[in-house]
Coordinates of C-alpha atoms and ligand atoms in Angstrom, one line a residue:
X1 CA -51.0 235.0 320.2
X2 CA -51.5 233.0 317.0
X3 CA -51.4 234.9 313.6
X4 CA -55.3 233.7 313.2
X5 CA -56.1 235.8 316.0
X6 CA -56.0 239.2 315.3
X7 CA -57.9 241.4 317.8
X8 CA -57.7 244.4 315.6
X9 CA -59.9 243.1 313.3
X10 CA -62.6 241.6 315.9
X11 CA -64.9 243.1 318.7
X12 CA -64.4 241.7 321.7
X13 CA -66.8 239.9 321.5
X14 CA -65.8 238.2 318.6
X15 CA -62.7 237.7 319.9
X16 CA -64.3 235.3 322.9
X17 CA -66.2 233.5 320.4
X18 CA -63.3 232.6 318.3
X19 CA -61.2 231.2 321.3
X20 CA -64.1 229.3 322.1
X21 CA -64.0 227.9 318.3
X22 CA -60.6 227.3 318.6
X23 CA -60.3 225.7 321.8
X24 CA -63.7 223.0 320.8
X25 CA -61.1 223.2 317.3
X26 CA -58.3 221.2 319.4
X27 CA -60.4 219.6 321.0
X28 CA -62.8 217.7 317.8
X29 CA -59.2 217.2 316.4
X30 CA -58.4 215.3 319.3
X31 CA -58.3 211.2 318.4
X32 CA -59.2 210.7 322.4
X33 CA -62.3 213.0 322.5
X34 CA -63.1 211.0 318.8
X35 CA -63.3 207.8 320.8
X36 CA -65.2 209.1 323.9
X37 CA -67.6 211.2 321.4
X38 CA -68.4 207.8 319.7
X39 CA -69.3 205.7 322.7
X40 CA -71.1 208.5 324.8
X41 CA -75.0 208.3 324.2
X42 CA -75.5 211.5 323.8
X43 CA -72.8 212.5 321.6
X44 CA -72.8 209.3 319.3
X45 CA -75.4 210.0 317.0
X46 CA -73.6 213.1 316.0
X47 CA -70.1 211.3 315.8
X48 CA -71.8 208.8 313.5
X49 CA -72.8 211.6 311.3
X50 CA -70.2 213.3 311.0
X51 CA -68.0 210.4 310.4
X52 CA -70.3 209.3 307.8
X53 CA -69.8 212.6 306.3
X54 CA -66.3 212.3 305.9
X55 CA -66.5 209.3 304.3
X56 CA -68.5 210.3 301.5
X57 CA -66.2 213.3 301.1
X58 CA -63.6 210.7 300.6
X59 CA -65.9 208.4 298.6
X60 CA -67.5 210.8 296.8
X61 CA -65.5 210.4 293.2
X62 CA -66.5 206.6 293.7
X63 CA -70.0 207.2 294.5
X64 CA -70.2 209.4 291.4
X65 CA -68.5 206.3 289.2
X66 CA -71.1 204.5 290.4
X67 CA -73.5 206.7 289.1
X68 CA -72.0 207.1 285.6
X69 CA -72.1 203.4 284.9
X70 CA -75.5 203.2 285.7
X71 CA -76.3 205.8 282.9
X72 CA -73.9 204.5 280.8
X73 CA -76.1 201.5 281.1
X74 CA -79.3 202.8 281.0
X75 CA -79.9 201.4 284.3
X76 CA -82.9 203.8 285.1
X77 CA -84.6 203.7 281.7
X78 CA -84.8 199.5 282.0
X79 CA -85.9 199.7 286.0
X80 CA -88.5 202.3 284.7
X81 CA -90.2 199.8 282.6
X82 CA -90.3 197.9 285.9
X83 CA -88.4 195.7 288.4
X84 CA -85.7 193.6 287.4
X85 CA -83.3 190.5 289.2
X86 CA -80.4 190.8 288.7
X87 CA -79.6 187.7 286.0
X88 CA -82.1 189.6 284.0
X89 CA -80.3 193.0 284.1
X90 CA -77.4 191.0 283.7
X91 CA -78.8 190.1 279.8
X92 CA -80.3 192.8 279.1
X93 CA -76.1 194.8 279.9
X94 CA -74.4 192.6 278.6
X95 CA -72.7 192.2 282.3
X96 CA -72.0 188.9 284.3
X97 CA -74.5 188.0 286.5
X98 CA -72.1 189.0 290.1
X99 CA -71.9 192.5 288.5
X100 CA -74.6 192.7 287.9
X101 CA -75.5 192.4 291.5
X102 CA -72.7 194.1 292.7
X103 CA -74.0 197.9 290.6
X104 CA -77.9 197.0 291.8
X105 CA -76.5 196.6 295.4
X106 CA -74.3 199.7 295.0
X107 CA -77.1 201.7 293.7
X108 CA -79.4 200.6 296.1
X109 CA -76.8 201.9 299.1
X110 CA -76.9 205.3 297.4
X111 CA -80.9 204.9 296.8
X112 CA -80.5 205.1 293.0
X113 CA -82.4 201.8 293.4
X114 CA -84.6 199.9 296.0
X115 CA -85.2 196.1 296.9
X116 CA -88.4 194.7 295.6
X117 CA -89.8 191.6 296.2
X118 CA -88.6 188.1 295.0
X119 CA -85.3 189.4 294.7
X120 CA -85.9 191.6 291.9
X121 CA -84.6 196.0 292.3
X122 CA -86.9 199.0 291.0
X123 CA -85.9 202.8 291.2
X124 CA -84.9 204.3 294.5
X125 CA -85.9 207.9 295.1
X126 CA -82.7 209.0 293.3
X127 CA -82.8 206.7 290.5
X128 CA -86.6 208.2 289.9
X129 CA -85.4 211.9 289.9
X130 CA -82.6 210.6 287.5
X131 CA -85.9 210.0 285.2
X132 CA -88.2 213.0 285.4
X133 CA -84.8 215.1 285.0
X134 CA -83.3 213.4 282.1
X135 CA -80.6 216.3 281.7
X136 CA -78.7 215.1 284.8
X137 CA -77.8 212.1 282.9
X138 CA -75.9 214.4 280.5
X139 CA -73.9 216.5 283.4
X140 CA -73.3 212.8 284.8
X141 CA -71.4 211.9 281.2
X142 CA -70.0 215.2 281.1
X143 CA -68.0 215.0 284.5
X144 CA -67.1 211.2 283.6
X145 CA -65.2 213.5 280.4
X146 CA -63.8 216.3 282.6
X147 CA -63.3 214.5 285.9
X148 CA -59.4 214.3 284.8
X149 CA -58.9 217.9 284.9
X150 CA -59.7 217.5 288.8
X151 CA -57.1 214.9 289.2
X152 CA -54.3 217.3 290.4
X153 CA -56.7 220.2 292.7
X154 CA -53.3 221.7 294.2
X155 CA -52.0 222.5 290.9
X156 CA -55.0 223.8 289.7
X157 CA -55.0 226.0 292.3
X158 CA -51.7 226.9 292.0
X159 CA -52.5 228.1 288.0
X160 CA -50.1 225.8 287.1
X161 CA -52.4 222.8 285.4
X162 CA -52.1 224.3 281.6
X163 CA -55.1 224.0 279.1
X164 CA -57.6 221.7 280.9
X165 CA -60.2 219.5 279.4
X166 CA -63.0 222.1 280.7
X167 CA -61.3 225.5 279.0
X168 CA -61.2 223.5 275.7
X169 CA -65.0 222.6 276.5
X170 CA -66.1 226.3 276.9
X171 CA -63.5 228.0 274.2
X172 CA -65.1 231.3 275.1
X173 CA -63.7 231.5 278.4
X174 CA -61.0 233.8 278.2
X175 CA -61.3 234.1 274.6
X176 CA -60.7 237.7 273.1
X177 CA -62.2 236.3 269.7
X178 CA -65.5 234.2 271.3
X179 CA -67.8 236.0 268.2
X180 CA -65.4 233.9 265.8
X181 CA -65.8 230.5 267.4
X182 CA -67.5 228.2 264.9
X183 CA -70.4 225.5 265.4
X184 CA -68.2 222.7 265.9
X185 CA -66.8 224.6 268.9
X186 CA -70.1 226.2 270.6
X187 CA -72.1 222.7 269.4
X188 CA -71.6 220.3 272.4
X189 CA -71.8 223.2 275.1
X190 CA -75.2 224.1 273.8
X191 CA -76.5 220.9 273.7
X192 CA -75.4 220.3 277.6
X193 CA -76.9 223.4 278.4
X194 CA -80.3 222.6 276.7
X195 CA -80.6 219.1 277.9
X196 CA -80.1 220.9 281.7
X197 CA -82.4 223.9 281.2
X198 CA -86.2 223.0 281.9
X199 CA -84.6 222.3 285.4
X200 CA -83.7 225.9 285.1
X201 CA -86.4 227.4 283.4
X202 CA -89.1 226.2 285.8
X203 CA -87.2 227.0 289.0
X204 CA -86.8 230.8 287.2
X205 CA -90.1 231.2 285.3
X206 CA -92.0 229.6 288.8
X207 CA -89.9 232.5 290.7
X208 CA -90.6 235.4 288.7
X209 CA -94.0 236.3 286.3
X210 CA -91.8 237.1 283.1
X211 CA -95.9 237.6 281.7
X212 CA -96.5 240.6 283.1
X213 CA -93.2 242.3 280.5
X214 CA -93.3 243.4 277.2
X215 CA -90.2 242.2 275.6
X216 CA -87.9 239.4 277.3
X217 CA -84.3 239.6 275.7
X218 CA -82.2 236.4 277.0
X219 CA -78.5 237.5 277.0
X220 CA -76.0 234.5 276.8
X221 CA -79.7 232.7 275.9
X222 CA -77.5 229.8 274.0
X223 CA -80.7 227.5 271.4
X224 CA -83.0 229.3 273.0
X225 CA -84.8 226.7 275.5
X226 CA -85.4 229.3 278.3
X227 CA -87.1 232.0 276.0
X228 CA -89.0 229.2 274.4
X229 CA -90.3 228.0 278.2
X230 CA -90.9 231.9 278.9
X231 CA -93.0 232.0 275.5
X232 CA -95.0 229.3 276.8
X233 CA -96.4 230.8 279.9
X234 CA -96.4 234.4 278.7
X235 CA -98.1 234.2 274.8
X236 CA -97.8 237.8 274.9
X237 CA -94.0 238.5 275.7
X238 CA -92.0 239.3 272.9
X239 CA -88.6 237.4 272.7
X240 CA -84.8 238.6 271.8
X241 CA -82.1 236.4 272.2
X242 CA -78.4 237.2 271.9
X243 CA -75.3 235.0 271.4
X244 CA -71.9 234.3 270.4
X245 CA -73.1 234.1 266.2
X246 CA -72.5 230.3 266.2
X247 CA -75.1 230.3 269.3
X248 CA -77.3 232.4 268.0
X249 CA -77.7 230.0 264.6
X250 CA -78.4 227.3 266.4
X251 CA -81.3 229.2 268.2
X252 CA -82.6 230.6 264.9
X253 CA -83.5 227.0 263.7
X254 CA -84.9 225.7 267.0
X255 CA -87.2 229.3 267.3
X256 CA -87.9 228.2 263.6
X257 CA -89.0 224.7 264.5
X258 CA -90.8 225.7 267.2
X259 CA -92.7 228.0 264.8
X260 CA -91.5 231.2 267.0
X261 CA -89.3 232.9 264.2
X262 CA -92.2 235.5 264.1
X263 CA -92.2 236.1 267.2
X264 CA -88.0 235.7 268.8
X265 CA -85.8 238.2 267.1
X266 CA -82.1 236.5 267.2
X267 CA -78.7 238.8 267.7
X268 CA -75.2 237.1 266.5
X269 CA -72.1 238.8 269.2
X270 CA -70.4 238.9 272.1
X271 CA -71.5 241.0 274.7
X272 CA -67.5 242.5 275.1
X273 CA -67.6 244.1 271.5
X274 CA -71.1 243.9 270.3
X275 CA -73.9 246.0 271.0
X276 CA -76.6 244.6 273.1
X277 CA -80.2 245.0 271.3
X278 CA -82.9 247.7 272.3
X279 CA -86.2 247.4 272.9
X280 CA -86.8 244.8 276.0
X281 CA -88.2 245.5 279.5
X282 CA -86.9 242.3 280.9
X283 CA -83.4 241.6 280.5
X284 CA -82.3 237.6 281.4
X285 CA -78.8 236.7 282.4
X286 CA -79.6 232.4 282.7
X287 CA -76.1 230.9 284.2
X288 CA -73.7 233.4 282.6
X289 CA -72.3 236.2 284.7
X290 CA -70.5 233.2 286.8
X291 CA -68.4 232.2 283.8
X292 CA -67.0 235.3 283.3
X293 CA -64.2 237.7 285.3
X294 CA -65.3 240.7 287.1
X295 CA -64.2 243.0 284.5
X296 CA -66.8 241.3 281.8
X297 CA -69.8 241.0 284.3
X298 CA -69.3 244.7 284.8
X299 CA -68.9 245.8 281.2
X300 CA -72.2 243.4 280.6
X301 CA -74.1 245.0 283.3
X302 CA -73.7 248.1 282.1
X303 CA -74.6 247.7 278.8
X304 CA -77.9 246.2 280.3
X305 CA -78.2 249.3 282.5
X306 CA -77.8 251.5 279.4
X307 CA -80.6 249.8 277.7
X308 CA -83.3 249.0 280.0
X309 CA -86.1 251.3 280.0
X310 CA -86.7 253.1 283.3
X311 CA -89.8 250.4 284.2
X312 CA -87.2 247.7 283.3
X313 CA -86.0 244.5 285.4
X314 CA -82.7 242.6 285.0
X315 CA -83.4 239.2 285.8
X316 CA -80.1 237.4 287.1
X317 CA -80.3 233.2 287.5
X318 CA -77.6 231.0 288.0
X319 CA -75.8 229.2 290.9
X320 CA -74.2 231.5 293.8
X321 CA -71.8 231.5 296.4
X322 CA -72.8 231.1 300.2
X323 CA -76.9 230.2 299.8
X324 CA -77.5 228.7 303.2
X325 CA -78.1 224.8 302.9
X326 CA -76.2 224.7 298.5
X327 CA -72.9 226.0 300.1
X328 CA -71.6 223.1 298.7
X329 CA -72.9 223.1 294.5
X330 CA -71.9 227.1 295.3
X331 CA -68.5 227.1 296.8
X332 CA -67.1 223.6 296.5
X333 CA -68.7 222.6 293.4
X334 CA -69.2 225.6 291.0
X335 CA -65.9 227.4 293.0
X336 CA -63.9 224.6 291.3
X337 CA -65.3 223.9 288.0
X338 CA -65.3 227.4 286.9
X339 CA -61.3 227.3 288.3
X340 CA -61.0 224.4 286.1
X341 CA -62.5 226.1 283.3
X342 CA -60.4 229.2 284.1
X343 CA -62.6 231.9 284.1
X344 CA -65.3 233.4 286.3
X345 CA -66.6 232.6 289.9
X346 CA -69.9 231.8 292.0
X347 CA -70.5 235.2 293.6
X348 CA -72.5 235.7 297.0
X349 CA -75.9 237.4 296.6
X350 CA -73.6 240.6 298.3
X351 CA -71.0 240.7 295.8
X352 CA -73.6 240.7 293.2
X353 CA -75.8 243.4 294.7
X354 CA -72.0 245.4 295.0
X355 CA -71.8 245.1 291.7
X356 CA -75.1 245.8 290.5
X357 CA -75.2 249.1 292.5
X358 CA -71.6 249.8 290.9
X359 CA -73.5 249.2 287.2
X360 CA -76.3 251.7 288.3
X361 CA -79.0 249.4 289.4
X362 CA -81.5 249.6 292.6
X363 CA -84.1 247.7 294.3
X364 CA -81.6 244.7 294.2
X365 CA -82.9 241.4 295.8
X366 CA -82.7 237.9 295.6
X367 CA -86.1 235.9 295.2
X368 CA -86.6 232.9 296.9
X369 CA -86.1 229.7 294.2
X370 CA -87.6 226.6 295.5
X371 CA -84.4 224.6 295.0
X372 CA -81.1 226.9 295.4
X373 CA -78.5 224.3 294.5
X374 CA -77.9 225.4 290.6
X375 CA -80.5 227.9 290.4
X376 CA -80.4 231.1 292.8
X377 CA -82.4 234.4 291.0
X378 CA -82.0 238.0 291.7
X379 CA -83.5 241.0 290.3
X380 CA -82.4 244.5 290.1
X381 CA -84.3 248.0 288.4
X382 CA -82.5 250.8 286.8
X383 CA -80.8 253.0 289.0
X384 CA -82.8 256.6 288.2
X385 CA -79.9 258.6 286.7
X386 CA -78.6 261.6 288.3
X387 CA -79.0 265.0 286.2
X388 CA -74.7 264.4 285.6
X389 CA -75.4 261.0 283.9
X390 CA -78.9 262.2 282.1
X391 CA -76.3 265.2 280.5
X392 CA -73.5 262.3 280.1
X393 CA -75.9 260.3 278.2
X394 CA -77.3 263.0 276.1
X395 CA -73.7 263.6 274.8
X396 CA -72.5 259.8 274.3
X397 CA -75.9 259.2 272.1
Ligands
LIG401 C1 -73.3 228.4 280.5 S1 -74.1 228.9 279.0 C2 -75.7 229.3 279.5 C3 -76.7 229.2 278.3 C4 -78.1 229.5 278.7 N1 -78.3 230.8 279.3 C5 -78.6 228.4 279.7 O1 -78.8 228.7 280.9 O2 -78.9 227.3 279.2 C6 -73.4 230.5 278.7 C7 -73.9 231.1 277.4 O3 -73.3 232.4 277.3 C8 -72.8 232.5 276.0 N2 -71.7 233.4 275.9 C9 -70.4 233.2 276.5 N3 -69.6 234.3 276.3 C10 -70.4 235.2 275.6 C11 -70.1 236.5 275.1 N4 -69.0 237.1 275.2 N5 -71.1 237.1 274.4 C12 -72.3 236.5 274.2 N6 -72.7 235.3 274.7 C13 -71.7 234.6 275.4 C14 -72.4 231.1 275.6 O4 -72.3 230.9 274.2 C15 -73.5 230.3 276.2 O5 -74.6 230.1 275.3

């Protein structure tokens, strides 16, 4: 029996199933069965699909070229202001005439742009996201500066790829001395991260009524963008935000400018050796438990635990592992970026709620998000302690 069949570990009737997986397994890898599948009318609308699909898994990194020139040329801003030929894109880039046509034809296959009349292109459905979410276009330049680190996937995975362009990119990964990085590490990071956040913060702030809390303290909250979008629909809430110090400058100024330093108290630290600070009864963790090892997400959790009051909610958003229909951002995308980085993980909605109930938490569930790919949210309350814990506690304070 092959070594992938191990009875002990399955029912029996898990064991059927998976010789009838492996058997249609031999048989979809069979080049015959390919052949038959694609001329056979009821099978070849499926074979077509799924060969398409493995072409644009092999494509994909020249798909996403495609992409980066066409913000590197502002191609969505100029169709914006309305359609174009392609001899007048062509002045207006600086590029010849032919490719010129050749990036409006490629864009047009992957419906960045669309045909218009008298030969001229406007947006496509994709191209018009690209411009009511203008932050994409900064993960789009980002990836054309980290796509190198990718280049080699087996010795990545093999730990063997040394300091990658992504670990230099997020210095605090792994870093035993994050609280000392300076500005002109943390500064490019936190711009990234506030270019991509109203995508975020309106998935999050839709999902969950941050208005009907007291205090909203935004751990890993980077300049501040999400507790500034919370302030806005809850004119009530007070707001803390804590950081690595560099951070937590750069939030100071834009709570300033945004006429909220009354209102946003600002912590400098990091969550391994500083104390988190008291007083909130909503606690946000906005994509940062995924960039950090299991031994930091738990020693964070904790400290959350420790200070939320009893009628408190942790409020957990960020991209996770397994969502049914984002497996891909989860697992492919976010499973190998955060490798690349080299800390951290996606985790399932399971593994979270495991770890959650380890930090003494309850009533742990996810909320549905409108759009799971990069934003999934869960919530959790404080665990009620047990009379051990309430004595434990007495004695640690
Ligand atoms: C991926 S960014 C997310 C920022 C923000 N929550 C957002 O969604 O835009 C992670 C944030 O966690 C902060 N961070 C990382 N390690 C930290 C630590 N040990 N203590 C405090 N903050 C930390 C980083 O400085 C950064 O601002």
């Amino acid at each position: 029996m092959p070594d992938t069949l191990r009875p002990s570990a399955m029912t029996p009737h898990e064991g059927v199933i998976e010789r009838i997986r492996q058997a249609a397994e031999r048989l979809l890898s069979s080049p015959r069965f390919h052949r038959w599948a694609a001329a056979f009318p009821l099978t070849r609308h499926k074979a077509r699909r799924e060969a398409r699909a493995l072409f644009d898994l092999c494509a994909g990194f020249v798909y996403s070229q495609v992409l980066l020139a066409c913000v590197r040329l502002k191609l969505f801003e100029l169709l914006a202001d309305g359609p174009l030929s392609a001899q007048q894109l062509a002045l207006r880039t600086g590029l010849s005439r032919d490719a010129a046509e050749r990036l409006l034809d490629a864009a047009v296959a992957l419906r960045l742009a669309s045909r218009r009349a008298g030969g001229r292109y406007g947006l496509g459905m994709l191209g018009a996201a690209m411009v009511a979410n203008p932050g994409i276009a900064d993960m789009v330049e980002h990836h054309g500066r980290v796509y190198r680190d990718f280049e080699d996937p087996v010795a990545l995975l093999r730990g063997l790829s040394g300091a990658t362009a992504l670990s230099g990119y997020w210095p605090y990964a792994g870093n035993a001395d994050a609280a000392a990085l300076d500005d002109g590490r943390t500064a490019d990071y936190t711009a990234l991260m506030a270019a991509s956040q109203p995508l975020v913060a309106d998935e999050v702030l839709d999902t969950y009524p941050v208005a009907m809390h007291r205090c909203l303290l935004d751990v890993g909250g980077g300049d501040g963008s999400f507790l500034r979008a919370a302030a806005r629909r809850a004119p009530d809430l007070k707001l803390q935000l804590f950081d690595l110090p560099a951070v937590a400058a750069q939030a100071r100024l834009r709570f300033a400018e945004a006429g909220l330093a009354a209102r946003a108290e600002v912590f400098g630290g990091a969550f391994q050796t500083h104390a988190l600070p008291r007083g909130a009864d909503l606690v946000s963790v906005v994509r940062v438990l995924h960039d950090h090892d299991d031994d930091d997400v738990m020693q964070l959790l904790r400290a959350i635990r420790a200070l939320l009051p009893p009628d408190g909610t942790l409020l957990i958003a960020e991209p996770m592992s397994g969502v049914a229909g984002a497996e891909p951002v989860g697992d492919a995308y976010f499973g190998f970026y955060l490798m690349a980085m080299g800390r951290g993980r996606p985790r399932s909605e399971a593994r979270l709620t495991d770890m959650l109930r380890a930090a003494g938490f309850c009533q742990i569930g996810r909320l549905p998000t409108r759009i799971p790919l990069q934003t999934c949210v869960m919530v959790a309350r404080p665990r009620p302690l047990t009379p051990d814990e309430e004595r434990c506690k007495e004695r640690c304070n």
